[in-house]
Tab-separated table of N, CA and C in Angstrom:
chain	number	residue	atom	x	y	z
A	766	UNK	N	0.734	-1.132	0.085
A	766	UNK	CA	0.209	-0.152	0.248
A	766	UNK	C	0.759	1.544	0.103
A	767	UNK	N	0.586	1.925	-0.906
A	767	UNK	CA	1.383	3.311	-1.075
A	767	UNK	C	0.883	4.493	-0.014
A	768	UNK	N	1.094	5.729	1.018
A	768	UNK	CA	1.049	6.058	1.560
A	768	UNK	C	0.554	7.230	0.718
A	769	UNK	N	-0.616	7.750	1.248
A	769	UNK	CA	-1.150	9.313	0.798
A	769	UNK	C	-0.102	10.264	1.216
A	770	UNK	N	-0.872	11.493	0.826
A	770	UNK	CA	0.545	12.430	0.975
A	770	UNK	C	-0.501	13.759	0.551
A	771	UNK	N	0.219	14.581	1.695
A	771	UNK	CA	-1.073	16.149	1.689
A	771	UNK	C	-0.345	16.910	0.946
A	772	UNK	N	-0.754	17.293	-0.144
A	772	UNK	CA	-0.643	18.464	-0.952
A	772	UNK	C	-0.863	20.330	-0.451
A	773	UNK	N	0.140	20.731	0.206
A	773	UNK	CA	-0.742	22.112	0.515
A	773	UNK	C	-0.444	23.139	-0.473
A	774	UNK	N	-1.191	24.128	-0.378
A	774	UNK	CA	-1.643	24.961	-1.572
A	774	UNK	C	-0.263	25.794	-2.147
A	775	UNK	N	0.852	26.066	-1.651
A	775	UNK	CA	2.151	26.249	-2.298
A	775	UNK	C	2.495	25.485	-3.643
A	776	UNK	N	1.975	24.507	-3.417
A	776	UNK	CA	2.565	23.081	-4.616
A	776	UNK	C	2.094	23.607	-5.617
A	777	UNK	N	0.246	23.766	-5.604
A	777	UNK	CA	-0.442	24.121	-6.856
A	777	UNK	C	0.056	25.668	-7.078
A	778	UNK	N	0.576	26.353	-6.403
A	778	UNK	CA	0.509	27.992	-6.812
A	778	UNK	C	2.071	28.015	-7.248
A	779	UNK	N	2.886	27.414	-6.932
A	779	UNK	CA	3.835	27.472	-7.883
A	779	UNK	C	3.655	26.162	-9.130
A	780	UNK	N	2.947	25.730	-9.203
A	780	UNK	CA	2.686	24.419	-10.715
A	780	UNK	C	1.901	25.956	-11.757
A	781	UNK	N	1.381	26.804	-11.151
A	781	UNK	CA	1.051	27.793	-12.459
A	781	UNK	C	1.674	29.367	-12.265
A	782	UNK	N	2.897	29.486	-11.364
A	782	UNK	CA	3.418	30.639	-11.327
A	782	UNK	C	4.485	30.206	-12.852
A	783	UNK	N	4.298	31.601	-13.323
A	783	UNK	CA	5.276	31.426	-14.675
A	783	UNK	C	6.446	32.484	-14.780
A	784	UNK	N	6.400	32.893	-13.561
A	784	UNK	CA	8.005	33.881	-13.246
A	784	UNK	C	8.815	32.941	-13.029
A	785	UNK	N	10.315	33.410	-13.903
A	785	UNK	CA	11.549	32.546	-14.319
A	785	UNK	C	12.128	32.177	-12.914
A	786	UNK	N	12.085	32.820	-11.892
A	786	UNK	CA	12.881	32.416	-10.521
A	786	UNK	C	11.797	31.484	-10.044
A	787	UNK	N	10.916	31.211	-10.453
A	787	UNK	CA	9.987	29.638	-9.804
A	787	UNK	C	9.891	28.699	-11.071
A	788	UNK	N	10.888	28.289	-12.276
A	788	UNK	CA	11.179	27.822	-13.053
A	788	UNK	C	10.867	26.203	-12.485
A	789	UNK	N	12.119	25.614	-11.991
A	789	UNK	CA	12.352	24.635	-11.198
A	789	UNK	C	11.625	24.377	-9.978
A	790	UNK	N	10.849	25.339	-9.252
A	790	UNK	CA	9.692	24.746	-8.500
A	790	UNK	C	8.248	24.537	-9.175
A	791	UNK	N	8.218	25.124	-10.418
A	791	UNK	CA	6.898	24.879	-10.876
A	791	UNK	C	7.187	23.329	-11.637
A	792	UNK	N	8.499	23.038	-12.110
A	792	UNK	CA	8.559	21.711	-12.965
A	792	UNK	C	7.948	20.859	-11.928
A	793	UNK	N	8.849	20.972	-10.418
A	793	UNK	CA	8.704	19.935	-9.748
A	793	UNK	C	7.200	19.506	-8.824
A	794	UNK	N	6.470	21.136	-8.869
A	794	UNK	CA	5.394	20.874	-8.157
A	794	UNK	C	3.911	20.633	-9.067
A	795	UNK	N	4.733	20.383	-10.647
A	795	UNK	CA	3.666	20.139	-11.414
A	795	UNK	C	3.786	18.122	-12.042
A	796	UNK	N	5.244	17.717	-11.556
A	796	UNK	CA	5.693	16.119	-11.383
A	796	UNK	C	4.920	15.568	-10.106
A	797	UNK	N	5.217	16.512	-9.340
A	797	UNK	CA	4.413	15.666	-7.914
A	797	UNK	C	2.886	15.631	-7.924
A	798	UNK	N	2.247	16.660	-8.349
A	798	UNK	CA	0.794	17.323	-8.861
A	798	UNK	C	0.316	15.530	-9.734
A	799	UNK	N	0.729	15.695	-10.994
A	799	UNK	CA	1.047	14.583	-11.752
A	799	UNK	C	1.139	12.969	-11.523
A	800	UNK	N	1.902	13.150	-10.677
A	800	UNK	CA	2.020	11.597	-10.069
A	800	UNK	C	1.162	11.466	-9.093
A	801	UNK	N	0.767	12.299	-8.036
A	801	UNK	CA	0.208	11.913	-7.212
A	801	UNK	C	-1.243	11.660	-7.618
A	802	UNK	N	-1.964	12.750	-8.643
A	802	UNK	CA	-3.051	11.959	-9.320
A	802	UNK	C	-2.972	10.710	-9.999
A	803	UNK	N	-2.132	10.255	-11.135
A	803	UNK	CA	-2.395	8.945	-11.461
A	803	UNK	C	-1.479	7.971	-10.515
A	804	UNK	N	-1.353	8.176	-9.388
A	804	UNK	CA	-1.401	6.171	-8.426
A	804	UNK	C	-2.138	6.898	-7.478
A	805	UNK	N	-3.242	7.813	-7.317
A	805	UNK	CA	-3.969	8.476	-6.525
A	805	UNK	C	-3.777	8.365	-5.088
A	806	UNK	N	-2.545	8.942	-4.932
A	806	UNK	CA	-2.204	9.087	-3.488
A	806	UNK	C	-2.175	10.514	-2.602
A	807	UNK	N	-2.659	11.748	-3.835
A	807	UNK	CA	-2.355	12.742	-3.411
A	807	UNK	C	-3.876	13.287	-2.356
A	808	UNK	N	-4.001	13.919	-1.430
A	808	UNK	CA	-5.227	14.741	-1.152
A	808	UNK	C	-4.925	15.909	-0.893
A	809	UNK	N	-6.240	16.060	-0.849
A	809	UNK	CA	-6.162	17.806	-0.515
A	809	UNK	C	-7.661	18.481	0.068
A	810	UNK	N	-7.059	19.691	0.415
A	810	UNK	CA	-8.380	19.771	1.268
A	810	UNK	C	-9.265	21.356	0.764
A	811	UNK	N	-10.498	21.532	1.067
A	811	UNK	CA	-11.163	22.006	0.585
A	811	UNK	C	-10.344	23.530	0.724
A	812	UNK	N	-9.805	23.940	2.087
A	812	UNK	CA	-8.976	25.190	2.325
A	812	UNK	C	-8.049	25.042	1.377
A	813	UNK	N	-7.407	24.472	0.514
A	813	UNK	CA	-6.357	24.096	0.306
A	813	UNK	C	-7.057	24.760	-1.693
A	814	UNK	N	-7.778	24.370	-1.504
A	814	UNK	CA	-8.466	25.270	-3.174
A	814	UNK	C	-8.649	26.537	-2.876
A	815	UNK	N	-9.721	26.719	-2.072
A	815	UNK	CA	-9.607	28.133	-1.631
A	815	UNK	C	-8.739	29.025	-2.212
A	816	UNK	N	-7.572	28.452	-1.117
A	816	UNK	CA	-6.275	29.871	-0.949
A	816	UNK	C	-5.381	29.410	-2.290
A	817	UNK	N	-5.711	28.383	-2.681
A	817	UNK	CA	-5.031	28.541	-4.372
A	817	UNK	C	-5.510	29.560	-5.104
A	818	UNK	N	-7.021	29.673	-5.319
A	818	UNK	CA	-7.528	30.416	-6.035
A	818	UNK	C	-7.617	31.722	-5.810
A	819	UNK	N	-7.265	32.161	-4.448
A	819	UNK	CA	-6.768	33.274	-3.962
A	819	UNK	C	-5.586	33.401	-4.610
A	820	UNK	N	-4.556	33.196	-4.394
A	820	UNK	CA	-3.274	33.551	-4.442
A	820	UNK	C	-2.772	33.238	-5.810
A	821	UNK	N	-3.467	32.135	-6.691
A	821	UNK	CA	-3.171	32.254	-8.521
A	821	UNK	C	-3.667	33.403	-9.356
A	822	UNK	N	-4.459	33.768	-8.132
A	822	UNK	CA	-5.427	35.277	-9.663
A	822	UNK	C	-5.127	36.353	-8.637
A	823	UNK	N	-4.090	36.747	-7.566
A	823	UNK	CA	-4.089	37.646	-7.488
A	823	UNK	C	-2.438	38.109	-6.977
A	824	UNK	N	-2.115	37.293	-5.839
A	824	UNK	CA	-0.423	37.332	-5.237
A	824	UNK	C	0.326	36.806	-6.211
A	825	UNK	N	0.397	35.933	-7.414
A	825	UNK	CA	1.310	35.966	-7.773
A	825	UNK	C	1.858	36.619	-9.015
A	826	UNK	N	3.346	37.051	-9.874
A	826	UNK	CA	3.620	38.151	-10.383
A	826	UNK	C	2.769	37.925	-11.952
A	827	UNK	N	2.322	36.927	-12.431
A	827	UNK	CA	1.488	37.004	-13.747
A	827	UNK	C	0.437	36.022	-13.200
A	828	UNK	N	-0.797	36.958	-12.173
A	828	UNK	CA	-1.798	35.846	-11.761
A	828	UNK	C	-2.471	35.215	-12.765
A	829	UNK	N	-3.405	34.231	-12.795
A	829	UNK	CA	-4.290	33.652	-14.136
A	829	UNK	C	-5.418	34.223	-13.444
A	830	UNK	N	-6.527	33.832	-14.713
A	830	UNK	CA	-7.605	34.364	-14.796
A	830	UNK	C	-8.912	33.441	-13.743
A	831	UNK	N	-9.734	34.198	-13.703
A	831	UNK	CA	-10.898	33.722	-12.477
A	831	UNK	C	-10.694	32.089	-13.550
A	832	UNK	N	-10.837	31.940	-14.896
A	832	UNK	CA	-11.175	30.867	-15.769
A	832	UNK	C	-10.610	30.032	-15.822
A	833	UNK	N	-9.187	30.435	-15.565
A	833	UNK	CA	-8.171	29.768	-15.822
A	833	UNK	C	-7.566	29.013	-13.849
A	834	UNK	N	-7.604	29.764	-12.826
A	834	UNK	CA	-7.957	28.999	-12.011
A	834	UNK	C	-8.549	27.939	-11.466
A	835	UNK	N	-10.288	28.176	-12.180
A	835	UNK	CA	-11.191	27.396	-12.159
A	835	UNK	C	-11.087	26.333	-13.061
A	836	UNK	N	-10.067	26.184	-14.164
A	836	UNK	CA	-9.446	25.147	-14.644
A	836	UNK	C	-8.589	23.981	-14.023
A	837	UNK	N	-7.827	24.984	-13.424
A	837	UNK	CA	-6.799	24.142	-12.718
A	837	UNK	C	-7.352	23.652	-11.337
A	838	UNK	N	-8.351	24.136	-10.864
A	838	UNK	CA	-8.994	23.072	-9.769
A	838	UNK	C	-10.090	22.342	-10.351
A	839	UNK	N	-10.251	22.441	-10.962
A	839	UNK	CA	-11.024	20.881	-11.859
A	839	UNK	C	-9.929	19.590	-12.263
A	840	UNK	N	-9.044	20.353	-12.530
A	840	UNK	CA	-7.525	19.234	-12.853
A	840	UNK	C	-7.711	18.689	-11.792
A	841	UNK	N	-6.750	19.038	-10.890
A	841	UNK	CA	-6.640	18.637	-9.300
A	841	UNK	C	-7.417	18.154	-8.478
A	842	UNK	N	-8.732	18.319	-8.962
A	842	UNK	CA	-9.899	17.596	-8.185
A	842	UNK	C	-10.126	15.722	-8.308
A	843	UNK	N	-8.853	15.822	-9.031
A	843	UNK	CA	-9.185	14.188	-9.347
A	843	UNK	C	-8.352	13.549	-7.802
A	844	UNK	N	-8.223	14.609	-7.587
A	844	UNK	CA	-6.961	14.345	-6.312
A	844	UNK	C	-8.149	13.959	-4.992
A	845	UNK	N	-7.495	13.142	-3.890
A	845	UNK	CA	-8.722	12.954	-2.928
A	845	UNK	C	-8.849	14.390	-2.047
A	846	UNK	N	-10.105	14.975	-1.532
A	846	UNK	CA	-10.083	15.535	-1.510
A	846	UNK	C	-11.291	15.553	-0.108
A	847	UNK	N	-10.560	16.579	1.162
A	847	UNK	CA	-11.400	15.955	2.359
A	847	UNK	C	-11.569	17.223	2.875
A	848	UNK	N	-12.960	16.601	3.156
A	848	UNK	CA	-13.403	18.100	4.554
A	848	UNK	C	-13.476	17.661	5.662
A	849	UNK	N	-12.564	18.228	7.260
A	849	UNK	CA	-12.876	17.957	7.883
A	849	UNK	C	-13.865	18.226	8.810
A	850	UNK	N	-14.096	17.372	9.854
A	850	UNK	CA	-15.551	17.472	10.258
A	850	UNK	C	-14.670	17.769	11.780
A	851	UNK	N	-15.447	18.506	12.669
A	851	UNK	CA	-14.897	18.757	14.005
A	851	UNK	C	-14.271	17.635	14.588
A	852	UNK	N	-14.925	16.492	14.555
A	852	UNK	CA	-13.614	15.553	15.283
A	852	UNK	C	-12.616	14.949	14.942
A	853	UNK	N	-12.406	15.492	13.253
A	853	UNK	CA	-11.276	15.523	13.021
A	853	UNK	C	-10.416	16.708	13.377
A	854	UNK	N	-10.864	17.487	13.251
A	854	UNK	CA	-9.983	19.522	14.090
A	854	UNK	C	-9.872	18.859	14.997
A	855	UNK	N	-10.258	18.213	16.347
A	855	UNK	CA	-10.168	18.267	17.416
A	855	UNK	C	-8.987	17.267	18.082
A	856	UNK	N	-9.641	15.776	16.776
A	856	UNK	CA	-8.442	14.590	16.728
A	856	UNK	C	-6.495	15.268	16.370
A	857	UNK	N	-7.022	16.351	15.536
A	857	UNK	CA	-5.140	16.448	14.834
A	857	UNK	C	-4.859	17.353	16.121
A	858	UNK	N	-5.790	18.885	16.701
A	858	UNK	CA	-5.148	19.158	17.940
A	858	UNK	C	-4.833	18.287	19.312
A	859	UNK	N	-5.599	17.400	19.175
A	859	UNK	CA	-5.317	15.950	20.320
A	859	UNK	C	-3.681	15.458	20.121
A	860	UNK	N	-3.252	15.114	18.909
A	860	UNK	CA	-2.397	14.772	17.951
A	860	UNK	C	-1.012	15.416	18.379
A	861	UNK	N	-1.398	17.152	18.118
A	861	UNK	CA	-0.467	18.115	18.343
A	861	UNK	C	0.172	18.701	19.606
A	862	UNK	N	-0.794	18.289	20.513
A	862	UNK	CA	-0.739	18.494	21.735
A	862	UNK	C	-0.204	17.163	22.213
A	863	UNK	N	0.050	16.212	21.756
A	863	UNK	CA	0.491	15.228	22.468
A	863	UNK	C	1.832	15.073	21.704
A	864	UNK	N	2.359	14.561	20.789
A	864	UNK	CA	3.385	14.890	20.233
A	864	UNK	C	4.188	16.253	19.442
A	865	UNK	N	3.288	17.142	19.729
A	865	UNK	CA	3.818	18.336	18.672
A	865	UNK	C	4.044	18.552	17.791
A	866	UNK	N	3.616	17.387	16.682
A	866	UNK	CA	2.954	18.242	15.279
A	866	UNK	C	2.088	19.063	15.178
A	867	UNK	N	2.494	19.626	13.351
A	867	UNK	CA	1.398	20.830	13.012
A	867	UNK	C	0.288	19.855	13.159
A	868	UNK	N	-1.101	20.834	13.171
A	868	UNK	CA	-2.388	20.479	13.049
A	868	UNK	C	-2.674	19.734	11.875
A	869	UNK	N	-1.960	20.798	10.520
A	869	UNK	CA	-2.280	20.483	8.977
A	869	UNK	C	-2.160	19.092	8.784
A	870	UNK	N	-0.296	19.077	9.421
A	870	UNK	CA	0.635	17.650	9.182
A	870	UNK	C	-0.184	16.540	9.185
A	871	UNK	N	-1.009	16.599	10.838
A	871	UNK	CA	-2.000	14.880	11.488
A	871	UNK	C	-3.008	15.097	10.923
A	872	UNK	N	-4.065	16.100	10.863
A	872	UNK	CA	-4.942	16.368	9.974
A	872	UNK	C	-4.999	15.650	8.308
A	873	UNK	N	-3.578	15.894	7.090
A	873	UNK	CA	-3.296	14.883	6.673
A	873	UNK	C	-3.366	13.259	6.835
A	874	UNK	N	-2.345	13.345	8.182
A	874	UNK	CA	-1.862	12.157	8.025
A	874	UNK	C	-3.429	10.804	8.357
A	875	UNK	N	-3.973	11.558	8.634
A	875	UNK	CA	-5.300	10.616	8.627
A	875	UNK	C	-6.004	10.655	7.754
A	876	UNK	N	-5.706	11.685	6.846
A	876	UNK	CA	-6.407	11.609	5.369
A	876	UNK	C	-6.641	9.770	4.930
């Protein structure tokens, strides 16, 4: 069994960032996204999609249009999307308190 991997917002933003300084990050991000779609091991959250939309349409040097961002979101929707419940969030906080892990990492690890 292959471990599932939580993909954070930055990976998606790097994948669409056309700034010359980001070329290596962009290429690697695209590889990771493709790999995790193909192997069905990638996990994202609704929050990641929301953050991606804002960052990709407003915060990168060459912003995407709303339609381009939406098209990319449809593409990555092939990844498993988790919507944490209150129990999920409190369990992640409990793991953070017990082990010192970041709560997002714990939530992704439970996915």
